[in-house]
mmCIF file of C-alpha atoms in Angstrom:
data_model
loop_
_atom_site.group_PDB
_atom_site.id
_atom_site.type_symbol
_atom_site.label_atom_id
_atom_site.label_comp_id
_atom_site.label_asym_id
_atom_site.label_seq_id
_atom_site.Cartn_x
_atom_site.Cartn_y
_atom_site.Cartn_z
ATOM 1 C CA MET A 1 46.703 64.278 5.934
ATOM 2 C CA ARG A 2 50.221 65.588 5.865
ATOM 3 C CA VAL A 3 51.729 62.624 4.170
ATOM 4 C CA TYR A 4 48.557 62.450 1.599
ATOM 5 C CA THR A 5 49.758 65.988 0.979
ATOM 6 C CA TYR A 6 52.952 65.438 0.400
ATOM 7 C CA VAL A 7 53.123 62.602 -1.806
ATOM 8 C CA LEU A 8 50.673 64.759 -4.044
ATOM 9 C CA ILE A 9 53.265 67.716 -4.096
ATOM 10 C CA LEU A 10 55.262 64.827 -5.303
ATOM 11 C CA ILE A 11 53.691 63.740 -7.497
ATOM 12 C CA ALA A 12 53.430 66.646 -9.250
ATOM 13 C CA LEU A 13 56.842 67.112 -9.382
ATOM 14 C CA MET A 14 57.969 64.115 -10.283
ATOM 15 C CA VAL A 15 55.058 64.421 -13.471
ATOM 16 C CA ILE A 16 53.879 67.861 -14.313
ATOM 17 C CA LEU A 17 57.748 69.471 -14.164
ATOM 18 C CA PRO A 18 59.320 66.905 -16.423
ATOM 19 C CA ASP A 19 56.556 67.266 -19.027
ATOM 20 C CA LEU A 20 56.738 70.816 -18.813
ATOM 21 C CA TYR A 21 60.644 70.924 -19.984
ATOM 22 C CA ILE A 22 60.043 68.058 -22.326
ATOM 23 C CA TYR A 23 56.971 70.102 -24.272
ATOM 24 C CA LEU A 24 58.838 73.532 -23.938
ATOM 25 C CA ARG A 25 62.176 71.974 -25.147
ATOM 26 C CA PHE A 26 61.134 69.285 -27.691
ATOM 27 C CA ILE A 27 57.679 70.128 -28.829
ATOM 28 C CA LYS A 28 56.949 74.182 -28.344
ATOM 29 C CA ASN A 29 58.046 74.627 -30.982
ATOM 30 C CA ARG A 30 59.306 71.526 -33.073
ATOM 31 C CA MET A 31 55.940 69.535 -33.153
ATOM 32 C CA LYS A 32 52.219 69.636 -34.246
ATOM 33 C CA LYS A 33 49.404 71.213 -31.952
ATOM 34 C CA SER A 34 47.901 67.474 -31.829
ATOM 35 C CA ILE A 35 51.130 66.061 -30.378
ATOM 36 C CA ALA A 36 51.505 68.842 -27.801
ATOM 37 C CA ILE A 37 47.628 68.374 -26.723
ATOM 38 C CA LEU A 38 48.234 64.077 -26.842
ATOM 39 C CA HIS A 39 50.909 65.532 -24.093
ATOM 40 C CA TRP A 40 49.406 67.201 -21.773
ATOM 41 C CA ILE A 41 46.407 64.721 -22.159
ATOM 42 C CA PHE A 42 49.082 61.501 -21.286
ATOM 43 C CA SER A 43 50.820 64.150 -18.313
ATOM 44 C CA LEU A 44 47.605 64.993 -16.520
ATOM 45 C CA PHE A 45 45.872 61.144 -16.993
ATOM 46 C CA ILE A 46 49.232 59.793 -15.145
ATOM 47 C CA ALA A 47 48.885 63.263 -12.271
ATOM 48 C CA LEU A 48 44.981 62.694 -12.018
ATOM 49 C CA SER A 49 45.383 58.893 -11.667
ATOM 50 C CA ALA A 50 48.635 58.276 -9.989
ATOM 51 C CA THR A 51 46.397 61.142 -7.562
ATOM 52 C CA GLY A 52 43.321 58.773 -7.732
ATOM 53 C CA VAL A 53 44.813 55.500 -6.618
ATOM 54 C CA LEU A 54 46.932 57.082 -3.892
ATOM 55 C CA PHE A 55 43.601 57.712 -2.122
ATOM 56 C CA ARG A 56 42.113 54.605 -3.406
ATOM 57 C CA SER A 57 45.237 52.225 -1.613
ATOM 58 C CA GLY A 58 43.852 53.443 1.926
ATOM 59 C CA SER A 59 40.395 51.288 1.344
ATOM 60 C CA VAL A 60 41.659 48.275 -0.380
ATOM 61 C CA GLN A 61 41.915 44.755 1.808
ATOM 62 C CA SER A 62 42.638 42.447 -0.821
ATOM 63 C CA PRO A 63 45.866 41.794 -1.602
ATOM 64 C CA GLN A 64 45.794 41.325 -5.371
ATOM 65 C CA ASP A 65 44.379 44.700 -5.525
ATOM 66 C CA ASN A 66 47.046 45.963 -3.447
ATOM 67 C CA PHE A 67 50.074 44.602 -5.205
ATOM 68 C CA HIS A 68 48.447 45.741 -8.651
ATOM 69 C CA ILE A 69 48.421 49.373 -6.991
ATOM 70 C CA LEU A 70 51.465 49.578 -5.953
ATOM 71 C CA LEU A 71 52.866 47.961 -9.313
ATOM 72 C CA TYR A 72 51.135 50.699 -11.184
ATOM 73 C CA ILE A 73 53.067 53.138 -8.686
ATOM 74 C CA VAL A 74 56.392 51.727 -9.863
ATOM 75 C CA THR A 75 55.708 51.339 -13.668
ATOM 76 C CA VAL A 76 54.737 55.797 -13.378
ATOM 77 C CA ALA A 77 58.228 55.939 -11.056
ATOM 78 C CA SER A 78 60.225 53.922 -13.251
ATOM 79 C CA ILE A 79 58.591 56.231 -16.156
ATOM 80 C CA TYR A 80 59.032 59.551 -14.526
ATOM 81 C CA ILE A 81 62.665 58.823 -12.165
ATOM 82 C CA SER A 82 64.037 57.742 -15.928
ATOM 83 C CA LYS A 83 62.365 60.878 -17.180
ATOM 84 C CA LEU A 84 64.716 62.887 -14.716
ATOM 85 C CA VAL A 85 67.279 60.806 -14.988
ATOM 86 C CA PHE A 86 67.397 62.138 -18.952
ATOM 87 C CA LEU A 87 66.282 65.671 -17.960
ATOM 88 C CA THR A 88 69.076 66.840 -16.100
ATOM 89 C CA PHE A 89 71.634 65.494 -18.737
ATOM 90 C CA ASP A 90 69.749 67.489 -21.674
ATOM 91 C CA LEU A 91 69.592 70.383 -19.448
ATOM 92 C CA ILE A 92 73.376 70.150 -18.694
ATOM 93 C CA PHE A 93 73.965 70.038 -22.343
ATOM 94 C CA TYR A 94 71.269 72.741 -23.093
ATOM 95 C CA ILE A 95 73.288 75.073 -20.514
ATOM 96 C CA THR A 96 76.949 74.474 -21.917
ATOM 97 C CA LYS A 97 77.930 76.818 -24.261
ATOM 98 C CA LYS A 98 79.892 74.002 -26.574
ATOM 99 C CA ARG A 99 76.543 72.063 -26.850
ATOM 100 C CA TRP A 100 78.252 68.792 -26.098
ATOM 101 C CA ARG A 101 76.217 66.526 -28.019
ATOM 102 C CA LYS A 102 78.144 63.502 -25.500
ATOM 103 C CA ILE A 103 76.360 64.896 -22.367
ATOM 104 C CA GLN A 104 73.021 64.441 -24.505
ATOM 105 C CA TYR A 105 73.311 60.340 -25.449
ATOM 106 C CA ALA A 106 74.495 60.027 -22.264
ATOM 107 C CA GLY A 107 71.207 60.997 -20.805
ATOM 108 C CA TYR A 108 69.690 58.697 -23.001
ATOM 109 C CA ALA A 109 71.927 55.799 -22.089
ATOM 110 C CA THR A 110 71.479 56.360 -18.285
ATOM 111 C CA ALA A 111 67.930 57.391 -18.678
ATOM 112 C CA PHE A 112 67.419 53.697 -20.322
ATOM 113 C CA ALA A 113 69.551 52.241 -17.845
ATOM 114 C CA ALA A 114 67.567 53.422 -14.696
ATOM 115 C CA PHE A 115 64.066 52.233 -16.897
ATOM 116 C CA LEU A 116 66.135 48.914 -16.671
ATOM 117 C CA CYS A 117 67.417 48.761 -13.073
ATOM 118 C CA PHE A 118 63.525 49.016 -12.006
ATOM 119 C CA ILE A 119 62.890 46.377 -14.127
ATOM 120 C CA TYR A 120 65.234 44.371 -12.631
ATOM 121 C CA ALA A 121 64.260 45.275 -9.275
ATOM 122 C CA VAL A 122 60.965 44.523 -9.678
ATOM 123 C CA PHE A 123 60.749 41.017 -11.555
ATOM 124 C CA PHE A 124 63.620 39.514 -10.272
ATOM 125 C CA GLY A 125 65.735 41.512 -7.613
ATOM 126 C CA ARG A 126 62.843 41.068 -4.997
ATOM 127 C CA PHE A 127 63.324 37.662 -6.067
ATOM 128 C CA ASN A 128 66.935 36.957 -5.889
ATOM 129 C CA PHE A 129 66.771 35.465 -2.076
ATOM 130 C CA GLY A 130 70.161 34.514 -0.591
ATOM 131 C CA ARG A 131 71.589 33.703 2.754
ATOM 132 C CA GLU A 132 73.832 35.496 5.726
ATOM 133 C CA GLU A 133 75.648 33.809 8.127
ATOM 134 C CA TYR A 134 77.086 34.711 11.420
ATOM 135 C CA SER A 135 78.517 33.071 14.540
ATOM 136 C CA VAL A 136 78.278 35.131 17.693
ATOM 137 C CA GLU A 137 80.199 33.980 20.609
ATOM 138 C CA ILE A 138 78.243 34.049 24.039
ATOM 139 C CA GLU A 139 79.855 34.064 27.645
ATOM 140 C CA GLY A 140 78.559 31.471 29.298
ATOM 141 C CA LEU A 141 76.374 29.959 26.864
ATOM 142 C CA PRO A 142 75.292 26.423 28.403
ATOM 143 C CA ASN A 143 77.880 23.431 26.435
ATOM 144 C CA ASN A 144 74.572 22.092 25.227
ATOM 145 C CA PHE A 145 73.947 24.939 23.020
ATOM 146 C CA ASP A 146 77.341 25.372 21.532
ATOM 147 C CA GLY A 147 76.703 25.254 17.930
ATOM 148 C CA PHE A 148 73.141 25.454 18.566
ATOM 149 C CA LYS A 149 71.683 27.275 14.842
ATOM 150 C CA ILE A 150 68.798 29.924 14.797
ATOM 151 C CA VAL A 151 67.855 30.999 11.347
ATOM 152 C CA GLN A 152 66.090 34.400 11.239
ATOM 153 C CA ILE A 153 63.160 35.486 8.848
ATOM 154 C CA SER A 154 61.726 38.725 8.944
ATOM 155 C CA ASP A 155 59.313 40.970 7.109
ATOM 156 C CA LEU A 156 58.098 38.647 4.558
ATOM 157 C CA HIS A 157 55.009 41.190 3.770
ATOM 158 C CA LEU A 158 53.430 38.117 2.462
ATOM 159 C CA GLY A 159 50.935 40.272 0.734
ATOM 160 C CA GLY A 160 53.091 41.106 -2.118
ATOM 161 C CA PHE A 161 53.805 37.788 -3.070
ATOM 162 C CA CYS A 162 50.341 36.869 -3.597
ATOM 163 C CA LEU A 163 50.109 36.997 -7.270
ATOM 164 C CA ASN A 164 53.963 35.282 -7.712
ATOM 165 C CA LYS A 165 52.881 32.295 -4.691
ATOM 166 C CA GLU A 166 55.415 29.687 -6.604
ATOM 167 C CA ARG A 167 58.451 31.856 -6.799
ATOM 168 C CA LEU A 168 58.439 31.983 -3.171
ATOM 169 C CA LEU A 169 58.895 27.945 -2.604
ATOM 170 C CA PRO A 170 62.736 27.996 -3.015
ATOM 171 C CA LEU A 171 63.278 30.055 -0.179
ATOM 172 C CA PHE A 172 61.263 27.600 1.546
ATOM 173 C CA ASP A 173 63.431 24.867 0.726
ATOM 174 C CA MET A 174 66.787 27.000 1.646
ATOM 175 C CA ILE A 175 65.197 27.706 4.880
ATOM 176 C CA GLN A 176 64.438 23.617 5.508
ATOM 177 C CA GLU A 177 68.287 22.953 4.101
ATOM 178 C CA GLU A 178 69.499 25.032 7.294
ATOM 179 C CA ASN A 179 68.239 22.148 9.357
ATOM 180 C CA ALA A 180 68.090 24.682 12.098
ATOM 181 C CA ASP A 181 67.358 23.900 15.869
ATOM 182 C CA LEU A 182 65.160 27.483 16.162
ATOM 183 C CA ILE A 183 63.414 29.307 13.156
ATOM 184 C CA VAL A 184 62.228 32.810 14.619
ATOM 185 C CA GLU A 185 60.211 35.245 13.041
ATOM 186 C CA THR A 186 61.132 38.790 13.592
ATOM 187 C CA GLY A 187 58.203 40.848 12.518
ATOM 188 C CA ASP A 188 55.896 42.236 9.657
ATOM 189 C CA ILE A 189 54.707 38.472 8.580
ATOM 190 C CA ILE A 190 52.044 40.980 6.480
ATOM 191 C CA THR A 191 51.564 44.526 5.840
ATOM 192 C CA ASN A 192 48.181 45.351 6.702
ATOM 193 C CA PHE A 193 45.604 42.551 6.612
ATOM 194 C CA ALA A 194 45.421 38.442 7.854
ATOM 195 C CA THR A 195 44.581 37.450 4.630
ATOM 196 C CA GLU A 196 47.880 38.224 3.073
ATOM 197 C CA MET A 197 48.620 34.938 4.227
ATOM 198 C CA ASN A 198 46.304 32.763 2.648
ATOM 199 C CA GLY A 199 47.693 30.374 0.054
ATOM 200 C CA PHE A 200 50.733 30.162 1.944
ATOM 201 C CA GLU A 201 50.239 26.954 4.262
ATOM 202 C CA LYS A 202 52.017 24.891 2.396
ATOM 203 C CA HIS A 203 55.237 27.241 1.746
ATOM 204 C CA PHE A 204 55.397 27.093 5.803
ATOM 205 C CA GLU A 205 54.641 23.049 6.124
ATOM 206 C CA LYS A 206 58.084 22.486 4.347
ATOM 207 C CA ILE A 207 60.260 23.831 7.345
ATOM 208 C CA LYS A 208 61.151 21.969 10.065
ATOM 209 C CA THR A 209 63.032 22.959 13.618
ATOM 210 C CA LYS A 210 64.530 20.402 16.220
ATOM 211 C CA ASP A 211 62.848 23.139 18.832
ATOM 212 C CA SER A 212 60.517 25.100 17.421
ATOM 213 C CA MET A 213 59.519 28.617 15.773
ATOM 214 C CA LEU A 214 58.971 31.323 16.935
ATOM 215 C CA ALA A 215 57.852 34.714 16.399
ATOM 216 C CA ILE A 216 57.051 38.440 17.587
ATOM 217 C CA PHE A 217 54.826 41.128 16.155
ATOM 218 C CA GLY A 218 56.317 44.092 14.138
ATOM 219 C CA ASN A 219 54.756 47.387 13.309
ATOM 220 C CA HIS A 220 52.435 46.332 10.255
ATOM 221 C CA ASP A 221 51.277 43.365 11.681
ATOM 222 C CA TYR A 222 48.576 45.556 14.209
ATOM 223 C CA GLY A 223 46.908 46.598 10.972
ATOM 224 C CA ASP A 224 47.555 50.283 11.471
ATOM 225 C CA TYR A 225 48.329 51.528 8.144
ATOM 226 C CA TYR A 226 44.272 50.966 7.207
ATOM 227 C CA ARG A 227 41.601 53.193 7.896
ATOM 228 C CA TRP A 228 38.960 50.447 9.282
ATOM 229 C CA SER A 229 35.363 51.082 9.288
ATOM 230 C CA SER A 230 35.468 50.181 13.162
ATOM 231 C CA LYS A 231 37.385 49.129 16.286
ATOM 232 C CA GLU A 232 35.912 45.759 15.952
ATOM 233 C CA GLU A 233 36.506 45.367 12.311
ATOM 234 C CA LYS A 234 40.350 45.968 13.335
ATOM 235 C CA GLN A 235 39.933 43.835 16.397
ATOM 236 C CA LEU A 236 38.588 41.301 14.118
ATOM 237 C CA ASN A 237 41.475 41.439 11.471
ATOM 238 C CA MET A 238 43.968 41.122 14.926
ATOM 239 C CA ASP A 239 42.506 38.102 16.008
ATOM 240 C CA SER A 240 42.813 36.227 12.315
ATOM 241 C CA ILE A 241 46.766 37.952 12.213
ATOM 242 C CA ILE A 242 47.141 35.756 15.307
ATOM 243 C CA ALA A 243 45.376 32.365 14.661
ATOM 244 C CA LYS A 244 46.153 32.438 11.320
ATOM 245 C CA ARG A 245 50.418 32.671 12.819
ATOM 246 C CA LYS A 246 49.403 29.795 15.171
ATOM 247 C CA ASN A 247 48.227 27.761 11.586
ATOM 248 C CA LEU A 248 51.353 28.444 10.276
ATOM 249 C CA GLY A 249 53.449 26.822 13.021
ATOM 250 C CA PHE A 250 54.188 30.128 14.981
ATOM 251 C CA LYS A 251 54.605 30.631 19.041
ATOM 252 C CA LEU A 252 54.100 34.345 19.499
ATOM 253 C CA LEU A 253 56.144 35.650 22.046
ATOM 254 C CA ARG A 254 54.087 38.922 22.756
ATOM 255 C CA ASN A 255 56.370 40.054 25.859
ATOM 256 C CA SER A 256 56.525 36.484 26.873
ATOM 257 C CA SER A 257 59.696 34.348 26.855
ATOM 258 C CA HIS A 258 59.931 30.660 25.670
ATOM 259 C CA ILE A 259 63.009 27.965 27.344
ATOM 260 C CA ILE A 260 64.898 25.819 25.224
ATOM 261 C CA GLU A 261 66.038 22.889 27.444
ATOM 262 C CA LYS A 262 68.841 20.505 26.735
ATOM 263 C CA ASP A 263 70.047 17.795 29.116
ATOM 264 C CA GLY A 264 69.148 19.641 31.942
ATOM 265 C CA GLU A 265 70.774 23.113 30.294
ATOM 266 C CA ARG A 266 68.547 26.142 28.978
ATOM 267 C CA ILE A 267 68.510 29.607 27.434
ATOM 268 C CA ALA A 268 65.876 31.754 26.710
ATOM 269 C CA ILE A 269 63.998 33.307 23.729
ATOM 270 C CA ILE A 270 62.907 36.547 24.855
ATOM 271 C CA GLY A 271 60.201 38.569 22.708
ATOM 272 C CA VAL A 272 58.435 41.857 22.784
ATOM 273 C CA GLU A 273 55.805 43.457 21.215
ATOM 274 C CA ASN A 274 56.898 46.167 18.952
ATOM 275 C CA TRP A 275 58.580 49.962 19.721
ATOM 276 C CA GLY A 276 58.513 52.923 17.567
ATOM 277 C CA LYS A 277 59.698 56.125 17.977
ATOM 278 C CA PRO A 278 56.786 58.442 17.976
ATOM 279 C CA PRO A 279 53.879 59.273 16.765
ATOM 280 C CA PHE A 280 54.008 54.947 16.764
ATOM 281 C CA PRO A 281 53.387 53.375 20.114
ATOM 282 C CA GLN A 282 55.671 51.675 22.611
ATOM 283 C CA LEU A 283 53.939 48.365 23.185
ATOM 284 C CA ALA A 284 57.340 46.099 24.268
ATOM 285 C CA ASP A 285 57.450 45.511 27.886
ATOM 286 C CA ILE A 286 61.179 43.718 28.748
ATOM 287 C CA ALA A 287 60.860 43.458 32.424
ATOM 288 C CA LYS A 288 57.501 41.506 31.478
ATOM 289 C CA ALA A 289 58.741 39.691 28.668
ATOM 290 C CA LYS A 290 61.918 38.631 31.144
ATOM 291 C CA GLU A 291 59.421 37.087 33.489
ATOM 292 C CA GLY A 292 60.206 33.815 35.104
ATOM 293 C CA THR A 293 64.271 33.626 32.929
ATOM 294 C CA ASP A 294 65.871 35.141 36.199
ATOM 295 C CA SER A 295 67.662 31.323 36.911
ATOM 296 C CA VAL A 296 68.742 30.957 32.669
ATOM 297 C CA ASP A 297 72.285 32.880 32.168
ATOM 298 C CA THR A 298 71.369 33.232 28.110
ATOM 299 C CA LYS A 299 69.145 35.388 26.762
ATOM 300 C CA ILE A 300 68.503 36.258 23.578
ATOM 301 C CA LEU A 301 65.508 38.893 22.050
ATOM 302 C CA LEU A 302 63.632 39.376 19.689
ATOM 303 C CA ALA A 303 62.784 42.801 18.976
ATOM 304 C CA HIS A 304 61.873 44.021 15.726
ATOM 305 C CA ASP A 305 62.912 47.475 15.577
ATOM 306 C CA PRO A 306 66.409 48.168 15.740
ATOM 307 C CA ASP A 307 65.870 51.364 17.621
ATOM 308 C CA PHE A 308 64.646 49.576 20.487
ATOM 309 C CA PHE A 309 68.292 48.008 21.408
ATOM 310 C CA LYS A 310 69.884 51.396 20.742
ATOM 311 C CA HIS A 311 67.172 52.971 23.308
ATOM 312 C CA GLU A 312 66.531 50.421 25.781
ATOM 313 C CA VAL A 313 67.622 46.888 25.306
ATOM 314 C CA CYS A 314 71.295 48.324 26.236
ATOM 315 C CA ARG A 315 70.570 49.038 29.790
ATOM 316 C CA HIS A 316 69.698 45.004 29.917
ATOM 317 C CA LYS A 317 73.411 43.719 30.716
ATOM 318 C CA ASP A 318 71.789 40.091 30.785
ATOM 319 C CA ILE A 319 70.058 39.933 27.207
ATOM 320 C CA GLN A 320 73.692 39.039 25.125
ATOM 321 C CA LEU A 321 71.987 39.027 21.447
ATOM 322 C CA THR A 322 69.264 41.058 20.167
ATOM 323 C CA LEU A 323 67.626 39.899 16.508
ATOM 324 C CA SER A 324 66.053 42.661 15.060
ATOM 325 C CA GLY A 325 64.249 43.421 11.323
ATOM 326 C CA HIS A 326 62.560 46.624 10.216
ATOM 327 C CA THR A 327 65.043 48.623 8.147
ATOM 328 C CA HIS A 328 64.588 46.395 4.730
ATOM 329 C CA ALA A 329 67.794 47.948 3.934
ATOM 330 C CA SER A 330 65.802 50.421 1.955
ATOM 331 C CA GLN A 331 65.255 47.935 -0.477
ATOM 332 C CA ILE A 332 68.129 49.575 -2.484
ATOM 333 C CA GLY A 333 71.910 50.030 -2.021
ATOM 334 C CA ILE A 334 75.312 48.713 -3.452
ATOM 335 C CA GLU A 335 77.307 45.823 -1.751
ATOM 336 C CA ILE A 336 80.288 45.275 -3.169
ATOM 337 C CA GLY A 337 81.876 42.404 -0.611
ATOM 338 C CA ASN A 338 82.218 43.976 2.983
ATOM 339 C CA PHE A 339 81.364 47.332 1.448
ATOM 340 C CA LYS A 340 77.679 48.464 1.579
ATOM 341 C CA ILE A 341 76.115 51.727 1.620
ATOM 342 C CA SER A 342 71.877 52.309 1.442
ATOM 343 C CA PRO A 343 69.424 55.381 2.642
ATOM 344 C CA ALA A 344 68.968 52.799 5.397
ATOM 345 C CA GLN A 345 71.858 54.645 7.462
ATOM 346 C CA LEU A 346 70.502 58.183 7.438
ATOM 347 C CA ARG A 347 67.840 56.928 9.236
ATOM 348 C CA PHE A 348 68.715 53.837 11.370
ATOM 349 C CA LYS A 349 72.467 53.152 13.849
ATOM 350 C CA TYR A 350 71.718 49.385 13.304
ATOM 351 C CA TRP A 351 70.505 48.752 9.641
ATOM 352 C CA ASP A 352 72.113 45.119 7.971
ATOM 353 C CA GLY A 353 74.204 42.971 9.654
ATOM 354 C CA LEU A 354 75.564 42.416 12.871
ATOM 355 C CA TYR A 355 76.791 44.782 15.212
ATOM 356 C CA LYS A 356 78.501 44.548 18.688
ATOM 357 C CA THR A 357 78.579 47.024 21.991
ATOM 358 C CA ASP A 358 80.309 46.090 24.978
ATOM 359 C CA ASN A 359 79.246 42.338 25.229
ATOM 360 C CA GLN A 360 76.094 43.087 23.697
ATOM 361 C CA THR A 361 74.979 41.687 19.722
ATOM 362 C CA ILE A 362 73.160 42.731 17.903
ATOM 363 C CA ILE A 363 72.515 41.272 14.151
ATOM 364 C CA VAL A 364 69.604 43.287 11.689
ATOM 365 C CA SER A 365 67.960 41.753 9.210
ATOM 366 C CA ARG A 366 67.179 43.292 5.688
ATOM 367 C CA GLY A 367 64.203 40.934 5.983
ATOM 368 C CA LEU A 368 62.687 39.160 3.057
ATOM 369 C CA GLY A 369 59.705 40.916 1.545
ATOM 370 C CA CYS A 370 59.231 44.625 -0.133
ATOM 371 C CA VAL A 371 56.632 47.388 1.359
ATOM 372 C CA GLY A 372 55.685 50.248 -0.079
ATOM 373 C CA MET A 373 58.014 49.656 -4.656
ATOM 374 C CA PRO A 374 57.399 45.912 -4.693
ATOM 375 C CA SER A 375 61.423 46.688 -5.821
ATOM 376 C CA ARG A 376 64.628 45.450 -4.727
ATOM 377 C CA TRP A 377 67.847 46.896 -6.174
ATOM 378 C CA GLY A 378 71.124 45.920 -4.449
ATOM 379 C CA MET A 379 69.830 45.038 -1.149
ATOM 380 C CA SER A 380 68.534 41.226 -1.755
ATOM 381 C CA PRO A 381 66.404 39.827 0.459
ATOM 382 C CA SER A 382 68.095 37.326 2.683
ATOM 383 C CA TYR A 383 67.344 35.248 5.581
ATOM 384 C CA ASN A 384 70.321 35.445 8.578
ATOM 385 C CA VAL A 385 71.889 31.821 10.052
ATOM 386 C CA ILE A 386 73.333 32.230 13.443
ATOM 387 C CA THR A 387 75.639 29.771 15.248
ATOM 388 C CA LEU A 388 75.924 30.385 18.583
ATOM 389 C CA ARG A 389 79.528 30.002 20.064
ATOM 390 C CA LYS A 390 80.597 29.385 23.539
ATOM 391 C CA LYS A 391 83.249 32.699 24.574
ATOM 392 C CA LYS A 392 86.504 30.889 25.247
#
């Protein structure tokens, strides 16, 4: 309930305060009383409807209804953040003794630009799929695996594409064209419900690999972000998630491993359950996941949360490469060439791309889908193409 309280306060601040400023600055002494009444009716309607949507979101299972709720929230946010941008400039204009008119004009322009950014992020940015390519040198990599290609997909959150399934097809064409030896999915294929995977069967039928398709659970794959009516209902959802994941062609690694063999040489792909910082559960068990892999020198770990690498994996020096997701690169940021910046850096040490520490490497995917706001600006959705190389 504490989260809901904070959100309610945020809604009040974002809606009431800007509209209060507009009333005092532009309406109170300049317009008819009827205009003022309409202004406050609209403001209260937005505040109350946003509050109602917030409380209803915890009891909606339909991916379509959930998406409509999120789209409404984005619409309100785009309007009021644009207002806040303009009001910031206008306040500077108002308190400046010289009343520089250019400041007010800049406020109009910047507010309009902010609104356009929201439109782009929702209707175009989140569909601007790309690829990131990495080459990872591994000491002792078997000769037959030199050049082994892994495609990593992560954080699809398929429910967010429930109304735009066709726009996801080009992504799967891109993945198939990679001609990967192995495809790994590092968690959060959904946001809450197994039904989010409905209708995407033809998408996954497009992709084939030379070996297999492996997957792990992310924090959203357990259904922990929904208020279930009973433990039995939650378990039914979990059972369906597992069954549908397998029907899409994935082998689930839940604190377990998968051995890939080529002409007598082997590598181990190890997958752990999700591990999160308190109060979220820490279900990952590396020791259990590594059982049966002692004789395999090259070990690659699939772990959803990159913080797990910092807290646990660094103590397991026999794991040379870790593949993670989870961060989404905050779905917003700036990327120019090799320079990139995102709010995700404030939360995660490893948030997007390749990082090395001693003889270990972690690659973090920014993901393909969205959670929360169905939008991406600056941090375009992408999958990773990882080529293993024998260190010489």
